[in-house]
């Protein structure tokens, strides 16, 4: 076989492989499940997570119907999360009696790490661990801290990413307080 023929065959094989790869990519992209982004006004996805301190206590969003829910996603390694937790605890003490619930959802860390962190900050609101990241996925959370404000009707009122100060937290809790 001469060199020209070998080169033509090699080029043909490479071309076939490239076309197959492109076709596969297009097919895969077109048929994969599309995750809808959570938007303000959407119904907040229900979930169930076990309480950090009581394995018999389950936190379900549906259990908070009629209350405002301050849903905070965080990690122990996240400095802004650490800074805003005491302010959330202070405001929770004020707004809890006014129908606002806080649920702090840790993203997939161990019970030991999370308990140590929470106890070091002396915060007093419900905490759960999203060990499978299913709630994080349902709420399309990718940056921490992230807070989803849910009104008493169960609709997403606001989506906040990044650190909040105490004044902002108070204002957000006020905005989801039941009438």
XYZ file of C-alpha atoms in Angstrom:
179
model
C 0.000 0.000 0.000
C 1.409 3.381 -0.846
C 1.718 6.290 1.590
C -1.098 8.316 -0.006
C -3.618 5.518 0.416
C -2.590 4.920 4.073
C -2.918 8.636 4.799
C -6.372 8.756 3.192
C -7.562 5.778 5.248
C -6.150 7.298 8.465
C -7.844 10.624 7.717
C -11.112 8.862 6.963
C -11.011 6.964 10.283
C -10.224 10.165 12.194
C -13.082 11.954 10.439
C -15.529 9.147 11.290
C -14.451 9.204 14.972
C -14.857 13.005 15.128
C -18.306 12.906 13.520
C -19.383 10.146 15.936
C -18.104 12.148 18.934
C -19.946 15.277 17.804
C -23.158 13.329 17.163
C -22.932 11.693 20.606
C -22.399 15.061 22.314
C -25.362 16.632 20.516
C -27.600 13.644 21.323
C -26.503 13.620 24.988
C -27.105 17.352 25.399
C -30.513 17.220 23.737
C -31.829 14.280 25.763
C -30.454 14.899 29.262
C -32.882 15.905 31.993
C -33.160 19.627 32.240
C -33.023 20.989 35.791
C -35.335 23.940 36.080
C -33.790 26.877 37.854
C -35.652 27.956 40.941
C -37.106 31.433 40.517
C -38.825 33.977 42.734
C -42.540 33.155 42.735
C -42.002 29.400 42.267
C -43.452 26.851 44.664
C -40.607 25.923 47.038
C -39.698 22.222 46.630
C -40.681 20.097 49.616
C -37.986 18.018 51.329
C -37.353 15.977 54.447
C -34.140 16.117 56.492
C -33.296 14.721 59.916
C -32.526 17.163 62.739
C -28.859 17.365 63.757
C -29.588 16.678 67.438
C -32.693 14.474 67.295
C -32.823 11.609 64.790
C -36.551 11.242 65.443
C -37.232 14.850 64.418
C -37.728 15.379 60.709
C -37.731 18.798 59.065
C -40.158 18.940 56.157
C -40.857 22.196 54.379
C -44.544 21.219 54.299
C -44.569 21.228 58.133
C -43.880 24.972 58.083
C -46.992 25.834 56.059
C -48.358 29.216 57.104
C -44.966 30.367 58.398
C -42.169 32.268 56.728
C -39.101 30.064 56.216
C -35.542 31.365 56.198
C -33.733 28.448 54.504
C -29.967 28.857 54.827
C -27.433 26.584 53.043
C -23.924 26.599 54.520
C -20.669 24.745 55.247
C -18.276 24.788 58.224
C -15.378 25.800 55.967
C -17.303 28.859 54.686
C -16.113 32.049 56.445
C -19.125 34.190 55.401
C -21.396 31.410 56.738
C -19.593 31.545 60.078
C -19.950 35.342 60.238
C -23.697 35.438 59.545
C -24.787 32.568 61.834
C -24.766 34.552 65.128
C -26.805 37.323 63.473
C -29.289 34.723 62.175
C -29.559 33.307 65.694
C -30.186 36.768 67.192
C -32.911 37.542 64.663
C -34.465 34.075 64.993
C -34.925 34.764 68.716
C -36.967 37.838 67.745
C -38.906 36.485 64.755
C -39.614 32.914 65.908
C -42.610 34.090 67.946
C -43.806 36.070 64.908
C -44.081 32.992 62.673
C -40.668 32.904 60.993
C -38.691 29.656 61.050
C -34.981 29.293 60.336
C -33.621 26.032 58.995
C -29.870 25.891 58.471
C -28.931 23.150 56.004
C -25.342 21.996 56.051
C -24.029 20.619 52.793
C -22.844 17.053 53.276
C -20.474 17.237 56.246
C -20.238 14.862 59.216
C -22.446 15.157 62.302
C -19.298 15.642 64.400
C -17.997 18.571 62.291
C -21.380 20.268 62.173
C -22.165 19.861 65.894
C -18.732 21.176 66.874
C -19.187 24.198 64.578
C -22.750 24.991 65.760
C -21.815 24.621 69.424
C -18.758 26.875 69.012
C -21.021 29.643 67.674
C -23.749 29.047 70.290
C -26.578 29.401 67.779
C -30.143 28.325 68.520
C -32.136 27.363 65.455
C -32.852 24.037 63.745
C -29.955 22.510 61.814
C -30.003 19.576 59.403
C -27.398 17.975 57.138
C -28.131 17.419 53.451
C -25.835 14.395 53.193
C -26.985 13.413 49.692
C -27.121 17.034 48.450
C -30.672 16.364 47.222
C -32.109 19.515 48.810
C -29.158 21.566 47.547
C -29.875 20.201 44.055
C -33.638 20.804 44.315
C -32.946 24.438 45.204
C -30.133 24.783 42.623
C -27.658 25.989 45.223
C -24.060 26.147 44.049
C -22.473 28.984 46.030
C -22.429 29.228 49.823
C -23.843 30.798 51.820
C -27.192 30.782 50.041
C -30.504 31.713 51.610
C -33.936 31.073 50.167
C -36.775 33.121 51.647
C -40.074 31.249 51.511
C -43.310 33.086 52.247
C -46.169 31.608 54.348
C -47.872 30.405 51.126
C -44.837 28.239 50.296
C -43.573 30.398 47.420
C -39.987 31.545 46.919
C -39.893 35.200 47.943
C -36.182 35.900 47.429
C -32.917 34.070 46.660
C -29.803 35.472 48.327
C -26.244 34.334 47.687
C -23.366 35.616 49.759
C -22.962 36.918 53.269
C -25.713 38.938 54.969
C -25.329 41.349 57.865
C -27.711 41.495 60.822
C -29.719 44.416 59.438
C -30.303 42.562 56.165
C -31.273 39.370 58.007
C -33.807 41.279 60.126
C -35.259 42.917 57.017
C -35.516 39.557 55.211
C -37.219 37.898 58.189
C -39.630 40.825 58.410
C -40.459 40.374 54.691
C -41.582 36.730 55.136
C -43.385 37.175 58.442
C -47.031 36.022 58.245
C -49.639 38.830 58.231
